[in-house]
Amino acid sequence: MTPAPIAVALDAPDLETAARWASLVTPHVSTVKVGLELYLRYGPDVVASVRGASRVQVFLDLKLHDIPATVAGAARAVARLKPSFLTVHATGGAAMIRAAVEAAPATKIAAVTVLTSLGDGDLRDLGLAGPASDAVRRLAAIAVGAGAPALVCSPQEAAAVRAEVGPEITLITPGVRPSGAAVQDQARVSTPEEALNAGADLLVIGRPITGAPDPGAAAAGIAAALRRTGTAAR
């Protein structure tokens, strides 16, 4: 059975918990995501620990954002861990994104457009022209023009971004919550089925899976629901 196009966010309190969650969900999902906190606490060892003996993809979500030379050096350093995806902030600009792409050619550089925790009011406070959907499309175009093969956007912008960048770019959508799940600190959210139907390729889901009594069963349930609706095979 093909794993569902889900990246489980392993926002765990320690390495052992992250590795356990990964082992429970990998039969059902294609990808596990390692965030900045876990990576800073345990370093490169965390990637091998969550990958285990499986062939699960590792999404290294470090959101690099610095001058091009520094980001190139950082991307080159983590590329040896062979992550499938590595995030950078699109607001770092075209030269920075291009530097990351060139430094890690075997890794898909995923440019983060507008964080899903931000709404239109937040963008106004930051001095960025909104609404969020317009800002996302502008940043997506810049990132793809700089060579980024993947983008991170909320599911609410996925359809517009897909229309903007075409079918070849991988769209990754955080802010995905199964129907009835708590929104928590996300401002722009959608259900897994809605996100895939809007054009997403990979859904980032964290607490609805890892916060469940049995993360493996929770991942299996979401994957089964996607297969029932026919969206998992997009």
CSV table of N, CA, C and O in Angstrom, one decimal, residues 35-132:
chain,number,residue,atom,x,y,z
A,35,GLY,N,12.0,19.6,12.8
A,35,GLY,CA,12.0,21.0,12.9
A,35,GLY,C,13.2,21.6,13.6
A,35,GLY,O,14.1,20.8,14.0
A,36,LEU,N,13.3,22.9,13.7
A,36,LEU,CA,14.4,23.6,14.2
A,36,LEU,C,14.8,23.2,15.6
A,36,LEU,O,15.9,23.0,16.0
A,37,GLU,N,13.8,23.1,16.5
A,37,GLU,CA,14.0,22.9,17.9
A,37,GLU,C,14.7,21.5,18.1
A,37,GLU,O,15.7,21.4,18.8
A,38,LEU,N,14.1,20.5,17.5
A,38,LEU,CA,14.7,19.1,17.6
A,38,LEU,C,16.1,19.1,17.0
A,38,LEU,O,17.0,18.5,17.6
A,39,TYR,N,16.3,19.7,15.9
A,39,TYR,CA,17.6,19.7,15.2
A,39,TYR,C,18.7,20.4,16.1
A,39,TYR,O,19.8,20.0,16.2
A,40,LEU,N,18.3,21.6,16.7
A,40,LEU,CA,19.3,22.3,17.5
A,40,LEU,C,19.6,21.5,18.8
A,40,LEU,O,20.7,21.6,19.3
A,41,ARG,N,18.6,20.8,19.3
A,41,ARG,CA,18.9,20.1,20.5
A,41,ARG,C,19.8,18.8,20.3
A,41,ARG,O,20.6,18.5,21.2
A,42,TYR,N,19.6,18.1,19.2
A,42,TYR,CA,20.3,16.9,19.0
A,42,TYR,C,21.2,16.8,17.8
A,42,TYR,O,22.0,15.9,17.7
A,43,GLY,N,21.2,17.8,17.0
A,43,GLY,CA,22.1,17.9,15.9
A,43,GLY,C,21.8,16.9,14.8
A,43,GLY,O,20.7,16.3,14.7
A,44,PRO,N,22.8,16.6,13.9
A,44,PRO,CA,22.6,15.8,12.8
A,44,PRO,C,22.1,14.3,13.1
A,44,PRO,O,21.5,13.7,12.3
A,45,ASP,N,22.4,13.9,14.3
A,45,ASP,CA,22.0,12.5,14.7
A,45,ASP,C,20.5,12.3,14.6
A,45,ASP,O,20.0,11.2,14.5
A,46,VAL,N,19.7,13.4,14.8
A,46,VAL,CA,18.3,13.3,14.8
A,46,VAL,C,17.8,12.7,13.5
A,46,VAL,O,16.8,12.0,13.4
A,47,VAL,N,18.5,13.1,12.4
A,47,VAL,CA,18.0,12.6,11.0
A,47,VAL,C,18.1,11.1,10.9
A,47,VAL,O,17.2,10.4,10.5
A,48,ALA,N,19.2,10.6,11.3
A,48,ALA,CA,19.4,9.1,11.3
A,48,ALA,C,18.5,8.4,12.2
A,48,ALA,O,17.9,7.3,11.9
A,49,SER,N,18.2,9.0,13.4
A,49,SER,CA,17.3,8.4,14.4
A,49,SER,C,15.9,8.3,13.9
A,49,SER,O,15.2,7.3,14.1
A,50,VAL,N,15.4,9.3,13.2
A,50,VAL,CA,14.0,9.3,12.8
A,50,VAL,C,13.8,8.5,11.5
A,50,VAL,O,12.8,8.0,11.2
A,51,ARG,N,14.9,8.5,10.7
A,51,ARG,CA,14.9,7.7,9.5
A,51,ARG,C,14.9,6.2,9.8
A,51,ARG,O,14.2,5.4,9.1
A,52,GLY,N,15.6,5.8,10.8
A,52,GLY,CA,15.7,4.4,11.2
A,52,GLY,C,16.1,3.5,10.0
A,52,GLY,O,16.9,3.9,9.2
A,53,ALA,N,15.5,2.3,10.0
A,53,ALA,CA,15.8,1.4,8.9
A,53,ALA,C,14.9,1.5,7.7
A,53,ALA,O,15.0,0.8,6.7
A,54,SER,N,13.9,2.5,7.8
A,54,SER,CA,12.9,2.6,6.7
A,54,SER,C,13.5,3.5,5.6
A,54,SER,O,14.6,4.1,5.7
A,55,ARG,N,12.7,3.6,4.6
A,55,ARG,CA,13.1,4.5,3.5
A,55,ARG,C,12.2,5.8,3.5
A,55,ARG,O,12.1,6.4,2.4
A,56,VAL,N,11.7,6.1,4.6
A,56,VAL,CA,10.9,7.3,4.7
A,56,VAL,C,11.7,8.5,4.3
A,56,VAL,O,12.9,8.7,4.6
A,57,GLN,N,11.0,9.5,3.7
A,57,GLN,CA,11.7,10.7,3.3
A,57,GLN,C,11.8,11.6,4.6
A,57,GLN,O,10.9,11.6,5.5
A,58,VAL,N,12.9,12.3,4.7
A,58,VAL,CA,13.1,13.2,5.8
A,58,VAL,C,13.0,14.7,5.3
A,58,VAL,O,13.7,15.1,4.3
A,59,PHE,N,12.2,15.4,5.9
A,59,PHE,CA,11.9,16.9,5.6
A,59,PHE,C,12.6,17.7,6.7
A,59,PHE,O,12.1,17.6,7.8
A,60,LEU,N,13.7,18.3,6.4
A,60,LEU,CA,14.4,19.1,7.3
A,60,LEU,C,14.0,20.5,7.3
A,60,LEU,O,14.3,21.3,6.4
A,61,ASP,N,13.2,20.9,8.3
A,61,ASP,CA,12.5,22.2,8.3
A,61,ASP,C,13.3,23.2,9.1
A,61,ASP,O,12.9,23.5,10.3
A,62,LEU,N,14.3,23.7,8.6
A,62,LEU,CA,15.2,24.7,9.3
A,62,LEU,C,14.9,26.1,9.0
A,62,LEU,O,15.4,27.0,9.7
A,63,LYS,N,14.2,26.4,7.9
A,63,LYS,CA,13.8,27.7,7.5
A,63,LYS,C,15.0,28.7,7.5
A,63,LYS,O,15.0,29.7,8.2
A,64,LEU,N,16.0,28.3,6.7
A,64,LEU,CA,17.2,29.1,6.7
A,64,LEU,C,16.9,30.5,6.1
A,64,LEU,O,16.1,30.7,5.2
A,65,HIS,N,17.5,31.5,6.7
A,65,HIS,CA,17.3,32.9,6.3
A,65,HIS,C,18.5,33.8,6.7
A,65,HIS,O,18.6,34.1,7.8
A,66,ASP,N,19.4,34.1,5.7
A,66,ASP,CA,20.6,34.8,6.0
A,66,ASP,C,21.1,35.3,4.7
A,66,ASP,O,20.5,35.2,3.6
A,67,ILE,N,22.3,35.9,4.7
A,67,ILE,CA,22.9,36.3,3.4
A,67,ILE,C,23.2,35.1,2.6
A,67,ILE,O,23.3,33.9,3.1
A,68,PRO,N,23.2,35.2,1.2
A,68,PRO,CA,23.4,34.0,0.4
A,68,PRO,C,24.6,33.1,0.7
A,68,PRO,O,24.4,31.9,0.7
A,69,ALA,N,25.7,33.7,1.0
A,69,ALA,CA,26.9,32.9,1.3
A,69,ALA,C,26.7,32.0,2.5
A,69,ALA,O,27.1,30.8,2.6
A,70,THR,N,26.1,32.6,3.6
A,70,THR,CA,25.8,31.8,4.8
A,70,THR,C,24.8,30.7,4.6
A,70,THR,O,25.0,29.6,5.1
A,71,VAL,N,23.8,31.0,3.9
A,71,VAL,CA,22.7,30.0,3.6
A,71,VAL,C,23.3,28.9,2.7
A,71,VAL,O,23.0,27.7,2.9
A,72,ALA,N,24.2,29.2,1.8
A,72,ALA,CA,24.8,28.2,0.9
A,72,ALA,C,25.6,27.3,1.8
A,72,ALA,O,25.6,26.1,1.6
A,73,GLY,N,26.4,27.9,2.7
A,73,GLY,CA,27.2,27.0,3.6
A,73,GLY,C,26.4,26.1,4.5
A,73,GLY,O,26.7,24.9,4.7
A,74,ALA,N,25.3,26.7,5.0
A,74,ALA,CA,24.4,25.8,5.8
A,74,ALA,C,23.8,24.7,5.0
A,74,ALA,O,23.7,23.6,5.5
A,75,ALA,N,23.3,25.1,3.9
A,75,ALA,CA,22.6,24.1,3.0
A,75,ALA,C,23.6,23.0,2.6
A,75,ALA,O,23.3,21.8,2.6
A,76,ARG,N,24.8,23.3,2.3
A,76,ARG,CA,25.9,22.4,2.0
A,76,ARG,C,26.2,21.4,3.1
A,76,ARG,O,26.4,20.2,3.0
A,77,ALA,N,26.2,22.0,4.3
A,77,ALA,CA,26.5,21.2,5.5
A,77,ALA,C,25.4,20.2,5.8
A,77,ALA,O,25.8,19.0,6.2
A,78,VAL,N,24.2,20.5,5.7
A,78,VAL,CA,23.1,19.6,6.0
A,78,VAL,C,22.8,18.6,4.8
A,78,VAL,O,22.2,17.6,5.0
A,79,ALA,N,23.2,19.0,3.6
A,79,ALA,CA,22.9,18.2,2.4
A,79,ALA,C,23.6,16.8,2.6
A,79,ALA,O,23.0,15.8,2.0
A,80,ARG,N,24.7,16.7,3.4
A,80,ARG,CA,25.3,15.4,3.5
A,80,ARG,C,24.4,14.4,4.3
A,80,ARG,O,24.6,13.2,4.3
A,81,LEU,N,23.4,14.9,5.0
A,81,LEU,CA,22.4,14.1,5.7
A,81,LEU,C,21.4,13.5,4.8
A,81,LEU,O,20.5,12.7,5.2
A,82,LYS,N,21.4,13.9,3.5
A,82,LYS,CA,20.5,13.5,2.5
A,82,LYS,C,19.0,13.7,2.8
A,82,LYS,O,18.2,12.7,2.7
A,83,PRO,N,18.6,14.9,3.3
A,83,PRO,CA,17.2,15.1,3.5
A,83,PRO,C,16.5,15.2,2.1
A,83,PRO,O,17.1,15.7,1.1
A,84,SER,N,15.3,14.8,2.0
A,84,SER,CA,14.5,15.0,0.8
A,84,SER,C,14.2,16.4,0.5
A,84,SER,O,14.1,16.9,-0.6
A,85,PHE,N,13.9,17.2,1.6
A,85,PHE,CA,13.5,18.6,1.6
A,85,PHE,C,14.2,19.4,2.6
A,85,PHE,O,14.5,18.9,3.7
A,86,LEU,N,14.6,20.6,2.3
A,86,LEU,CA,15.2,21.6,3.2
A,86,LEU,C,14.5,22.9,3.0
A,86,LEU,O,14.4,23.4,1.8
A,87,THR,N,14.0,23.5,4.0
A,87,THR,CA,13.3,24.8,3.9
A,87,THR,C,14.2,26.0,4.1
A,87,THR,O,15.2,26.0,4.9
A,88,VAL,N,13.9,27.0,3.3
A,88,VAL,CA,14.5,28.4,3.4
A,88,VAL,C,13.3,29.4,3.4
A,88,VAL,O,12.3,29.0,2.8
A,89,HIS,N,13.5,30.6,3.9
A,89,HIS,CA,12.5,31.6,3.8
A,89,HIS,C,12.6,32.3,2.5
A,89,HIS,O,13.6,32.8,2.1
A,90,ALA,N,11.4,32.3,1.8
A,90,ALA,CA,11.4,33.0,0.5
A,90,ALA,C,11.7,34.5,0.6
A,90,ALA,O,12.2,35.1,-0.3
A,91,THR,N,11.4,35.1,1.8
A,91,THR,CA,11.7,36.5,2.0
A,91,THR,C,13.2,36.8,2.1
A,91,THR,O,13.6,38.0,2.1
A,92,GLY,N,14.0,35.8,2.0
A,92,GLY,CA,15.5,36.0,1.9
A,92,GLY,C,15.9,36.5,0.6
A,92,GLY,O,17.0,37.0,0.4
A,93,GLY,N,15.0,36.4,-0.4
A,93,GLY,CA,15.3,36.9,-1.7
A,93,GLY,C,15.8,35.9,-2.7
A,93,GLY,O,16.2,34.8,-2.4
A,94,ALA,N,15.8,36.3,-4.0
A,94,ALA,CA,16.2,35.3,-5.1
A,94,ALA,C,17.6,34.9,-5.0
A,94,ALA,O,17.9,33.7,-5.2
A,95,ALA,N,18.5,35.7,-4.6
A,95,ALA,CA,19.9,35.3,-4.6
A,95,ALA,C,20.2,34.3,-3.5
A,95,ALA,O,20.9,33.3,-3.7
A,96,MET,N,19.5,34.5,-2.3
A,96,MET,CA,19.7,33.5,-1.3
A,96,MET,C,19.1,32.2,-1.6
A,96,MET,O,19.7,31.1,-1.4
A,97,ILE,N,17.9,32.2,-2.2
A,97,ILE,CA,17.3,30.9,-2.6
A,97,ILE,C,18.1,30.2,-3.6
A,97,ILE,O,18.4,29.0,-3.5
A,98,ARG,N,18.6,31.0,-4.6
A,98,ARG,CA,19.5,30.3,-5.6
A,98,ARG,C,20.7,29.7,-5.0
A,98,ARG,O,21.2,28.7,-5.4
A,99,ALA,N,21.3,30.4,-4.0
A,99,ALA,CA,22.5,29.9,-3.4
A,99,ALA,C,22.2,28.6,-2.7
A,99,ALA,O,23.1,27.6,-2.8
A,100,ALA,N,21.1,28.4,-2.1
A,100,ALA,CA,20.7,27.2,-1.4
A,100,ALA,C,20.5,26.1,-2.4
A,100,ALA,O,21.0,24.9,-2.2
A,101,VAL,N,19.8,26.4,-3.5
A,101,VAL,CA,19.6,25.4,-4.5
A,101,VAL,C,20.9,24.9,-5.1
A,101,VAL,O,21.1,23.7,-5.3
A,102,GLU,N,21.8,25.8,-5.4
A,102,GLU,CA,23.1,25.4,-6.0
A,102,GLU,C,24.0,24.6,-5.0
A,102,GLU,O,24.7,23.7,-5.4
A,103,ALA,N,23.8,24.9,-3.7
A,103,ALA,CA,24.7,24.2,-2.7
A,103,ALA,C,24.2,22.8,-2.3
A,103,ALA,O,25.0,22.0,-1.8
A,104,ALA,N,22.9,22.6,-2.6
A,104,ALA,CA,22.3,21.2,-2.2
A,104,ALA,C,21.5,20.7,-3.4
A,104,ALA,O,20.3,20.6,-3.3
A,105,PRO,N,22.2,20.3,-4.5
A,105,PRO,CA,21.5,19.9,-5.7
A,105,PRO,C,20.7,18.6,-5.5
A,105,PRO,O,19.8,18.4,-6.3
A,106,ALA,N,21.0,17.8,-4.6
A,106,ALA,CA,20.3,16.5,-4.4
A,106,ALA,C,19.1,16.6,-3.5
A,106,ALA,O,18.4,15.6,-3.3
A,107,THR,N,18.9,17.8,-2.9
A,107,THR,CA,17.8,18.0,-2.0
A,107,THR,C,16.9,19.0,-2.6
A,107,THR,O,17.3,20.0,-3.2
A,108,LYS,N,15.6,18.8,-2.4
A,108,LYS,CA,14.6,19.8,-2.9
A,108,LYS,C,14.5,21.0,-1.9
A,108,LYS,O,14.2,20.8,-0.7
A,109,ILE,N,15.0,22.1,-2.3
A,109,ILE,CA,14.9,23.3,-1.5
A,109,ILE,C,13.4,23.8,-1.6
A,109,ILE,O,12.9,24.1,-2.7
A,110,ALA,N,12.8,23.9,-0.4
A,110,ALA,CA,11.4,24.3,-0.3
A,110,ALA,C,11.4,25.7,0.3
A,110,ALA,O,11.8,25.9,1.4
A,111,ALA,N,10.9,26.7,-0.5
A,111,ALA,CA,10.8,28.1,-0.1
A,111,ALA,C,9.5,28.3,0.7
A,111,ALA,O,8.5,28.1,0.1
A,112,VAL,N,9.7,28.8,1.9
A,112,VAL,CA,8.5,29.1,2.7
A,112,VAL,C,8.0,30.5,2.4
A,112,VAL,O,8.7,31.5,2.4
A,113,THR,N,6.7,30.6,2.0
A,113,THR,CA,6.2,31.9,1.5
A,113,THR,C,5.8,32.7,2.7
A,113,THR,O,6.6,33.5,3.2
A,114,VAL,N,4.6,32.5,3.2
A,114,VAL,CA,4.1,33.2,4.4
A,114,VAL,C,3.7,32.2,5.4
A,114,VAL,O,2.9,31.3,5.2
A,115,LEU,N,4.2,32.3,6.6
A,115,LEU,CA,4.0,31.3,7.7
A,115,LEU,C,2.5,31.2,7.9
A,115,LEU,O,1.7,32.2,7.9
A,116,THR,N,2.0,30.0,8.2
A,116,THR,CA,0.6,29.8,8.4
A,116,THR,C,0.0,30.4,9.7
A,116,THR,O,-1.2,30.4,9.9
A,117,SER,N,0.9,30.8,10.5
A,117,SER,CA,0.5,31.5,11.8
A,117,SER,C,0.2,32.9,11.5
A,117,SER,O,-0.4,33.6,12.4
A,118,LEU,N,0.5,33.5,10.4
A,118,LEU,CA,0.3,34.9,10.1
A,118,LEU,C,-1.0,35.1,9.3
A,118,LEU,O,-1.3,34.4,8.3
A,119,GLY,N,-1.8,36.1,9.7
A,119,GLY,CA,-2.9,36.6,9.0
A,119,GLY,C,-2.7,37.9,8.3
A,119,GLY,O,-1.6,38.5,8.4
A,120,ASP,N,-3.7,38.5,7.7
A,120,ASP,CA,-3.6,39.7,7.0
A,120,ASP,C,-3.2,40.8,7.9
A,120,ASP,O,-2.3,41.7,7.5
A,121,GLY,N,-3.7,40.9,9.1
A,121,GLY,CA,-3.3,41.9,10.1
A,121,GLY,C,-1.8,41.8,10.4
A,121,GLY,O,-1.2,42.9,10.6
A,122,ASP,N,-1.3,40.6,10.6
A,122,ASP,CA,0.1,40.5,10.9
A,122,ASP,C,1.0,41.0,9.8
A,122,ASP,O,2.0,41.6,10.0
A,123,LEU,N,0.6,40.8,8.5
A,123,LEU,CA,1.3,41.3,7.4
A,123,LEU,C,1.3,42.8,7.4
A,123,LEU,O,2.4,43.4,7.1
A,124,ARG,N,0.2,43.4,7.7
A,124,ARG,CA,0.1,44.8,7.7
A,124,ARG,C,1.1,45.4,8.8
A,124,ARG,O,1.8,46.3,8.6
A,125,ASP,N,1.1,44.7,10.0
A,125,ASP,CA,2.0,45.1,11.0
A,125,ASP,C,3.5,45.0,10.6
A,125,ASP,O,4.3,45.8,11.1
A,126,LEU,N,3.8,44.1,9.8
A,126,LEU,CA,5.2,43.9,9.3
A,126,LEU,C,5.5,44.8,8.1
A,126,LEU,O,6.7,44.8,7.7
A,127,GLY,N,4.5,45.5,7.6
A,127,GLY,CA,4.8,46.3,6.5
A,127,GLY,C,4.8,45.6,5.1
A,127,GLY,O,5.3,46.2,4.2
A,128,LEU,N,4.2,44.4,5.1
A,128,LEU,CA,4.2,43.7,3.8
A,128,LEU,C,2.8,43.8,3.2
A,128,LEU,O,1.8,43.8,3.8
A,129,ALA,N,2.8,44.1,1.9
A,129,ALA,CA,1.6,44.3,1.2
A,129,ALA,C,0.8,43.0,1.2
A,129,ALA,O,1.3,41.9,0.8
A,130,GLY,N,-0.5,43.1,1.6
A,130,GLY,CA,-1.3,41.9,1.6
A,130,GLY,C,-2.4,42.0,0.6
A,130,GLY,O,-2.3,42.8,-0.3
A,131,PRO,N,-3.4,41.2,0.6
A,131,PRO,CA,-3.7,40.2,1.6
A,131,PRO,C,-2.7,39.0,1.5
A,131,PRO,O,-1.8,39.0,0.6
A,132,ALA,N,-2.8,38.1,2.5
A,132,ALA,CA,-1.8,37.0,2.5
A,132,ALA,C,-1.7,36.2,1.2
A,132,ALA,O,-0.6,35.9,0.7
